PDB file of C-alpha atoms in Angstrom:
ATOM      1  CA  UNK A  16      15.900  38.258  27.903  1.00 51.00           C
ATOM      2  CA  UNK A  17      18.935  37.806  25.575  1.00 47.00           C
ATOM      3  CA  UNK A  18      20.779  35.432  28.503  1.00 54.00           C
ATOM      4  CA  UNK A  19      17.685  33.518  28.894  1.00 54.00           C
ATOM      5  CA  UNK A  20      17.313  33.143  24.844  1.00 54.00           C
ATOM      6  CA  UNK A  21      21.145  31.996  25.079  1.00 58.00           C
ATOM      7  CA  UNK A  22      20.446  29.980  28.238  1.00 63.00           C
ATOM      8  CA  UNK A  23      17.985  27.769  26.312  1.00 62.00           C
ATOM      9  CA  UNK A  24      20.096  27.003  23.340  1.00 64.00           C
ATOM     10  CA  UNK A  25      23.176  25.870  25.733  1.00 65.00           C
ATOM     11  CA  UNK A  26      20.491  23.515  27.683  1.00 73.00           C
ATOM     12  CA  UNK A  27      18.870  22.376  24.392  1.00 81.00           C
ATOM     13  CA  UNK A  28      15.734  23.633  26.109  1.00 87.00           C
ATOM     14  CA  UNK A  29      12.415  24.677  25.035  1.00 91.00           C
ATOM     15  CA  UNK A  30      11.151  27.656  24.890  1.00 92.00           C
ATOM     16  CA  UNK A  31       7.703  28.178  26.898  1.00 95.00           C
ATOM     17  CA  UNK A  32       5.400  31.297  27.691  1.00 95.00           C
ATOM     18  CA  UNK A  33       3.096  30.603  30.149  1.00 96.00           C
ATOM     19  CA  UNK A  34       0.442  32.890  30.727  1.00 95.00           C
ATOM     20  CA  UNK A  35      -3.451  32.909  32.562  1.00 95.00           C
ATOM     21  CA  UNK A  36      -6.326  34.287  30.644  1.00 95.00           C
ATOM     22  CA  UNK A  37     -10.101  34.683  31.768  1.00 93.00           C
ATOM     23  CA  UNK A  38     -12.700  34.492  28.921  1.00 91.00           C
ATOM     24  CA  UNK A  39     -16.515  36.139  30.684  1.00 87.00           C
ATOM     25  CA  UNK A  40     -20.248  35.237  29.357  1.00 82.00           C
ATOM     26  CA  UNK A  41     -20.495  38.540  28.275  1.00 78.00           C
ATOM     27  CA  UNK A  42     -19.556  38.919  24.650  1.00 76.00           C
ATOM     28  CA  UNK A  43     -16.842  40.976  22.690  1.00 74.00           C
ATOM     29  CA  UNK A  44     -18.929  42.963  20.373  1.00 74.00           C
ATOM     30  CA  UNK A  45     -17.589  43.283  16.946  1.00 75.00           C
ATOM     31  CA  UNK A  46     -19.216  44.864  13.425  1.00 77.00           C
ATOM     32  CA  UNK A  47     -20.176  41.981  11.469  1.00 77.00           C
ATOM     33  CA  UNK A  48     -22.537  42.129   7.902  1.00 80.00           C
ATOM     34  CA  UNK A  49     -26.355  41.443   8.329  1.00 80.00           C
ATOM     35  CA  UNK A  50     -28.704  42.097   5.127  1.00 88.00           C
ATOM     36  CA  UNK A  51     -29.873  45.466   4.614  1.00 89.00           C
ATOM     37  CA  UNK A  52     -33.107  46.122   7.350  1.00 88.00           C
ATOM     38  CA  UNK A  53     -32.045  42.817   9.821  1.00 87.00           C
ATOM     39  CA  UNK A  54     -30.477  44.059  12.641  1.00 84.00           C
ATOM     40  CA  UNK A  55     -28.530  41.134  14.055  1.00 79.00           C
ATOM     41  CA  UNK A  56     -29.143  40.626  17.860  1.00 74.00           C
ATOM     42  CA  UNK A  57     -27.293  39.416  20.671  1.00 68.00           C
ATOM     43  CA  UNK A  58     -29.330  38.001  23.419  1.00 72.00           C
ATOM     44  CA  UNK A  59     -26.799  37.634  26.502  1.00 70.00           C
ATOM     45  CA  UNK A  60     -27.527  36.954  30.220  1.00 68.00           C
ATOM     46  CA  UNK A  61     -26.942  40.446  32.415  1.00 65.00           C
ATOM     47  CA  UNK A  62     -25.412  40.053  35.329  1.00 68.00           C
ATOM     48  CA  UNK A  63     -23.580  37.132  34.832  1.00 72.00           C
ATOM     49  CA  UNK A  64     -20.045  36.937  36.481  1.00 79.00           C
ATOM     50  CA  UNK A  65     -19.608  33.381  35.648  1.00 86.00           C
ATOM     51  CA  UNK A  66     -15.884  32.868  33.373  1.00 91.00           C
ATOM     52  CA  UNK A  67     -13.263  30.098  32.029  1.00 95.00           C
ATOM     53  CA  UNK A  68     -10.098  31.150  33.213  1.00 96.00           C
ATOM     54  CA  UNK A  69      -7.430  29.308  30.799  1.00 97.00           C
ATOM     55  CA  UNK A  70      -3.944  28.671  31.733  1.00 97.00           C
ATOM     56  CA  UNK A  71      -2.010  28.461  28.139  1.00 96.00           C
ATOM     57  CA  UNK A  72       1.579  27.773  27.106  1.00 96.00           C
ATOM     58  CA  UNK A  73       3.158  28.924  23.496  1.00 95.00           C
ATOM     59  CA  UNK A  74       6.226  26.605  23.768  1.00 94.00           C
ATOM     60  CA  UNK A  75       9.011  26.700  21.112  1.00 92.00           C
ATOM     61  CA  UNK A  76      11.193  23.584  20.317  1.00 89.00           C
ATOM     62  CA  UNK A  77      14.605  23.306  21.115  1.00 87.00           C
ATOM     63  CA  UNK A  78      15.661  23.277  17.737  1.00 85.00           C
ATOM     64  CA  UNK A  79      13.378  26.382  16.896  1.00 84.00           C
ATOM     65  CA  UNK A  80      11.333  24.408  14.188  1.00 85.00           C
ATOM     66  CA  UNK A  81       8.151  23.861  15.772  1.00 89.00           C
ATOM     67  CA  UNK A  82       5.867  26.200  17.953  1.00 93.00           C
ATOM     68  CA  UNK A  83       3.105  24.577  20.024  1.00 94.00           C
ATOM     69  CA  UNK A  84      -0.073  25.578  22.252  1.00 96.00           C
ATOM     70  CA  UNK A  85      -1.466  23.810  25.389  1.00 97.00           C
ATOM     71  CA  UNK A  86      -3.945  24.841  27.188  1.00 97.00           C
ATOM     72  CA  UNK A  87      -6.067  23.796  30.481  1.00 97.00           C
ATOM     73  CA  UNK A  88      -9.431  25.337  30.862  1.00 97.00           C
ATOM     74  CA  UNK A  89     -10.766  26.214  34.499  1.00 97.00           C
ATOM     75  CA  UNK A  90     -14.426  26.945  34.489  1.00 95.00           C
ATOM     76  CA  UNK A  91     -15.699  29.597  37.329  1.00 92.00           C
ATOM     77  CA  UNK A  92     -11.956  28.899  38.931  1.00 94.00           C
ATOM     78  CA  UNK A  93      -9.352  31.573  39.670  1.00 93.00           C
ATOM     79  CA  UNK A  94      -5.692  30.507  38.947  1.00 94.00           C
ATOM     80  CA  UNK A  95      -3.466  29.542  41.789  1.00 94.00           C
ATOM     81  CA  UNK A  96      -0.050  28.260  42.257  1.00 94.00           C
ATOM     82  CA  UNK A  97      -1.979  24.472  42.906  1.00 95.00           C
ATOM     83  CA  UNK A  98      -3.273  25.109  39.620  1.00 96.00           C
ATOM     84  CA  UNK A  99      -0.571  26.136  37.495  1.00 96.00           C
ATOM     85  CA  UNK A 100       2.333  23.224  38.835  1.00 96.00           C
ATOM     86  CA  UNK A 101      -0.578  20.912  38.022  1.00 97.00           C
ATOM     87  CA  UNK A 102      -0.325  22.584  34.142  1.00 97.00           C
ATOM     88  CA  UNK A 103       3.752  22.752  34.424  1.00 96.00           C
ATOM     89  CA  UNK A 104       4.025  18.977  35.476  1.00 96.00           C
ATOM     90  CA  UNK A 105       1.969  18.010  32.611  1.00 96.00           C
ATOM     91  CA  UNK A 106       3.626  20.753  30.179  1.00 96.00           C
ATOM     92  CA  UNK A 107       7.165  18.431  31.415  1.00 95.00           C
ATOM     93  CA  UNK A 108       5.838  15.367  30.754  1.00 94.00           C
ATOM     94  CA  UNK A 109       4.890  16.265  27.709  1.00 94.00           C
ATOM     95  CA  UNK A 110       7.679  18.364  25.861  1.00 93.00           C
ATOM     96  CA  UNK A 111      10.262  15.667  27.661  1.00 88.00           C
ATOM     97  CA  UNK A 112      12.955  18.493  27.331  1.00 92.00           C
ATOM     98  CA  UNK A 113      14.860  20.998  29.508  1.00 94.00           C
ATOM     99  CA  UNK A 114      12.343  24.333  30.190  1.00 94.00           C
ATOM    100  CA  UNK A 115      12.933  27.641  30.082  1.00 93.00           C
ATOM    101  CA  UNK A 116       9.915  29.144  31.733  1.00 94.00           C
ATOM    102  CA  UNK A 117       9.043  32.736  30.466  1.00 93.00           C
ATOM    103  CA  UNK A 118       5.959  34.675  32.335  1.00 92.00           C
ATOM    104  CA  UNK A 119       4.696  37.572  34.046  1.00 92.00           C
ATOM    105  CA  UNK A 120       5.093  38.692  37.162  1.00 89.00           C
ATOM    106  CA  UNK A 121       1.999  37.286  38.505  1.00 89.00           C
ATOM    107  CA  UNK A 122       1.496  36.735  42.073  1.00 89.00           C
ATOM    108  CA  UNK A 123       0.646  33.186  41.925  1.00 89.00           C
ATOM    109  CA  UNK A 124       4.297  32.843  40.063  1.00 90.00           C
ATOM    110  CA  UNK A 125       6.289  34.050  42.591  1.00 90.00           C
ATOM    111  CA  UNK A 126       4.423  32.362  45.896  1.00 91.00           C
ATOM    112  CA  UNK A 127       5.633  29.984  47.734  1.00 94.00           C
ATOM    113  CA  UNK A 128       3.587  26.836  46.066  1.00 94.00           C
ATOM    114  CA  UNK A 129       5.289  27.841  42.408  1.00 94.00           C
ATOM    115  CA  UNK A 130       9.058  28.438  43.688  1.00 94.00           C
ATOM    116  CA  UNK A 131       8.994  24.958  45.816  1.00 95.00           C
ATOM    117  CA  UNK A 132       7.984  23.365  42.819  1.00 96.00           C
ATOM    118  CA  UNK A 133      10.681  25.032  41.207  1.00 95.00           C
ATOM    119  CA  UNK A 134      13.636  24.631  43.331  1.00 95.00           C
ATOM    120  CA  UNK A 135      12.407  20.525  42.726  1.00 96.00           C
ATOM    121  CA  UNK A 136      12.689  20.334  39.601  1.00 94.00           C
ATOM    122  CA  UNK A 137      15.578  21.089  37.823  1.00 93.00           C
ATOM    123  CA  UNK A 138      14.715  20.581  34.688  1.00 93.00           C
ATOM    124  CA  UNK A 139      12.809  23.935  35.162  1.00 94.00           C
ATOM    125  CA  UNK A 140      14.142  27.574  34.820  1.00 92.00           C
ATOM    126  CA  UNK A 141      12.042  30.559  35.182  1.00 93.00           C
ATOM    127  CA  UNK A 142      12.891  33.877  33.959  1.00 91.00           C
ATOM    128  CA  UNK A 143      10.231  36.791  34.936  1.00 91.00           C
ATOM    129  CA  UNK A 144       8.677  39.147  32.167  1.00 90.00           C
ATOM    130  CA  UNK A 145       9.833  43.171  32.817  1.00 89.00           C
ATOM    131  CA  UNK A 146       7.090  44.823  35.104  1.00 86.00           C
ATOM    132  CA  UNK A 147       4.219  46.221  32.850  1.00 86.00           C
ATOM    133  CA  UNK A 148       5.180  44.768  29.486  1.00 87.00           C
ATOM    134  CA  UNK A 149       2.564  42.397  28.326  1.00 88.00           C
ATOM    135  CA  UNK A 150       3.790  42.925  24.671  1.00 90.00           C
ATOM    136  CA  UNK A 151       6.683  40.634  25.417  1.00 90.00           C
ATOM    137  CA  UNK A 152       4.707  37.773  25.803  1.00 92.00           C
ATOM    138  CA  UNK A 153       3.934  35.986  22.630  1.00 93.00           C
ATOM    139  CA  UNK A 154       0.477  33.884  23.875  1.00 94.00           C
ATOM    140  CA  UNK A 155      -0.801  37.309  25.106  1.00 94.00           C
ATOM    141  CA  UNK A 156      -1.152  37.985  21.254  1.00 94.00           C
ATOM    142  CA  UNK A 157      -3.029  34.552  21.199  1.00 95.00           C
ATOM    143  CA  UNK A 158      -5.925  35.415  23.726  1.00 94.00           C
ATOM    144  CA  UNK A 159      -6.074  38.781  22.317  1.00 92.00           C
ATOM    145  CA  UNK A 160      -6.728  37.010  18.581  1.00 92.00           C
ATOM    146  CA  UNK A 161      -9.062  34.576  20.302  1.00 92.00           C
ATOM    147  CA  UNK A 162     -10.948  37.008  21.633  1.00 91.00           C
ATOM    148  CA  UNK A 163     -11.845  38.991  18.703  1.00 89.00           C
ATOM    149  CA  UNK A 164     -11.725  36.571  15.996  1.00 89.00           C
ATOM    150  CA  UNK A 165     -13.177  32.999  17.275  1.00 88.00           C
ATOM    151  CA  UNK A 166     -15.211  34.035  20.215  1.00 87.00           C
ATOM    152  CA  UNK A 167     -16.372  37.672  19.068  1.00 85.00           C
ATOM    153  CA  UNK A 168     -19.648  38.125  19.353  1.00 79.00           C
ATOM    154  CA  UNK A 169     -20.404  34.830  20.986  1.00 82.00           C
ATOM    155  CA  UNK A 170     -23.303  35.340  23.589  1.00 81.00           C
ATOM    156  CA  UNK A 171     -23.144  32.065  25.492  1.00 85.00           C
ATOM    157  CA  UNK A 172     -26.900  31.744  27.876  1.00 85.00           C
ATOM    158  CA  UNK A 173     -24.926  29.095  30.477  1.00 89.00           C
ATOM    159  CA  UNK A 174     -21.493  28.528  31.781  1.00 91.00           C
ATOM    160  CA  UNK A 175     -21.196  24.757  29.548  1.00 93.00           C
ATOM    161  CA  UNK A 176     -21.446  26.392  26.194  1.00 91.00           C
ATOM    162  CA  UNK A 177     -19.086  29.266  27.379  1.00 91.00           C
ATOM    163  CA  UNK A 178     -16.408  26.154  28.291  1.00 94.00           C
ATOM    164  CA  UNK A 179     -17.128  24.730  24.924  1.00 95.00           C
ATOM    165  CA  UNK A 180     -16.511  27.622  22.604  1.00 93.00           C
ATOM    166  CA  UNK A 181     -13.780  28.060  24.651  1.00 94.00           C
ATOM    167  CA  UNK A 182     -12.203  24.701  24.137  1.00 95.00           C
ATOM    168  CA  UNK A 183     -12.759  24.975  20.428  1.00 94.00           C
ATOM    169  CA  UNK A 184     -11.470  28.386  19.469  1.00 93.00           C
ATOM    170  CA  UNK A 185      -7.847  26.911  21.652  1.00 94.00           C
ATOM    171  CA  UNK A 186      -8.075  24.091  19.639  1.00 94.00           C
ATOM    172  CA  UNK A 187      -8.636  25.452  16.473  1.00 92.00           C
ATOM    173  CA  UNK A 188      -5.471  27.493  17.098  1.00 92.00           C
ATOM    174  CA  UNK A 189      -3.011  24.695  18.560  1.00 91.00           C
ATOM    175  CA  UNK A 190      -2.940  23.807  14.896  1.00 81.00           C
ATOM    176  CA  UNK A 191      -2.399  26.382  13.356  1.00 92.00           C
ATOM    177  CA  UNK A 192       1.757  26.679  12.469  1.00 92.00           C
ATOM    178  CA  UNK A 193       1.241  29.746  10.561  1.00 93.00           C
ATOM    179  CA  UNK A 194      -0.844  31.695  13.319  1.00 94.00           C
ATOM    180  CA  UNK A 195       1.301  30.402  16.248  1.00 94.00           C
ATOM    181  CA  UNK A 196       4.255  31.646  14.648  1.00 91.00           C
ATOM    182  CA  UNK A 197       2.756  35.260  13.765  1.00 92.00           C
ATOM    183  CA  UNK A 198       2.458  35.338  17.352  1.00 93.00           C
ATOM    184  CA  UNK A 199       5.988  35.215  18.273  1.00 90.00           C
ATOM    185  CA  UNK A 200       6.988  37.119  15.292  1.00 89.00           C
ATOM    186  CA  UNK A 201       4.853  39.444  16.594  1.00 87.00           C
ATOM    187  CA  UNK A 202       6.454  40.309  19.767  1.00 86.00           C
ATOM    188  CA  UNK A 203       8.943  42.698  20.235  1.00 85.00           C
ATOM    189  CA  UNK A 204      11.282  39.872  21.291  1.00 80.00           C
ATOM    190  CA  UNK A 205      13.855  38.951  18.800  1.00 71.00           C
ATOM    191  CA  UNK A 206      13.733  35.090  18.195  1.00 73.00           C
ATOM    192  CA  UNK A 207      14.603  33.644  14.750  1.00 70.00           C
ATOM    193  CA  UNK A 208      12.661  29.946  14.051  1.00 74.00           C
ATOM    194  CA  UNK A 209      13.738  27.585  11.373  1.00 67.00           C
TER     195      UNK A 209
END
């Protein structure tokens, strides 16, 4: 990781983790405070295998002053390498910089579909997460916090409202310089921002 983290600073290049996330209808159960005799309920549909799989990016600036979120939501769609150039060409045109691409060792990021796309665009560097070490990558903190703080204890009854809360607890943290940054402060990586 330290040659990548030197990598990006020779190419003026920003930073990006990329990972996939899946968020289901059933809820995260959490304690929460109800008045004394009232019992608060949850009224969820059984069964239900219905889900929003998210493909996020936690992308640092080149000059290590600004950390950013983006996110595309999928509803009742499993991530593929279509799927995720779609996200990277958009994540390019958007951040209009050199990328150093940091991620898992998913499947879909080492098929065929992903390392074309790679090998065409130059711009585009990939460097692969160690085998079984989620803790390394920042926005795994982020659905992890979105999970049990924005969405906990959300019972969504159809797959709309699911996509909804979804798309507001990202948003609500895509703002948030204070929170983003926790996140990568978080992780065992060692990356100093301005």
């Amino acid at each position: 990781m330290a040659t990548g983290k030197k990598n990006a600073a020779r190419l003026k290049a920003s930073l990006v983790f990329l990972d996939e996330a899946g968020f289901l209808m059933a809820p995260l159960v959490r304690r929460t405070w109800a008045p004394r005799g009232q019992t608060p309920l949850l009224h969820q549909r059984t069964r239900s295998h219905r889900k929003v799989s998210v493909i996020g990016a936690l992308t640092v600036s080149p000059r290590r002053d600004r950390v950013r979120c983006y996110f595309r939501l999928h509803p009742d769609t499993n991530i593929n390498g279509d799927l995720l150039v779609c996200f990277l060409r958009q994540l390019v045109k958007q951040l209009d910089t050199p990328i150093l691409l940091i991620w898992d060792r998913l499947k879909a990021h080492r098929g065929r579909t992903m390392t074309g796309y790679l090998h065409a665009t130059p711009t585009v560097r990939a460097v692969l997460l160690p085998a079984y070490a989620p803790e390394l990558n920042p926005i795994e903190y982020l659905w992890g916090y979105a999970k049990t703080n924005p969405l906990a204890n959300c019972a969504p009854l159809d797959l709309a409202t699911l996509t909804a809360n979804t798309r507001k607890a990202a948003r609500s943290l895509q703002c948030n310089q204070p929170l983003l940054r926790s996140f990568l402060q978080h992780s065992p990586l060692f990356l100093r921002l301005k």
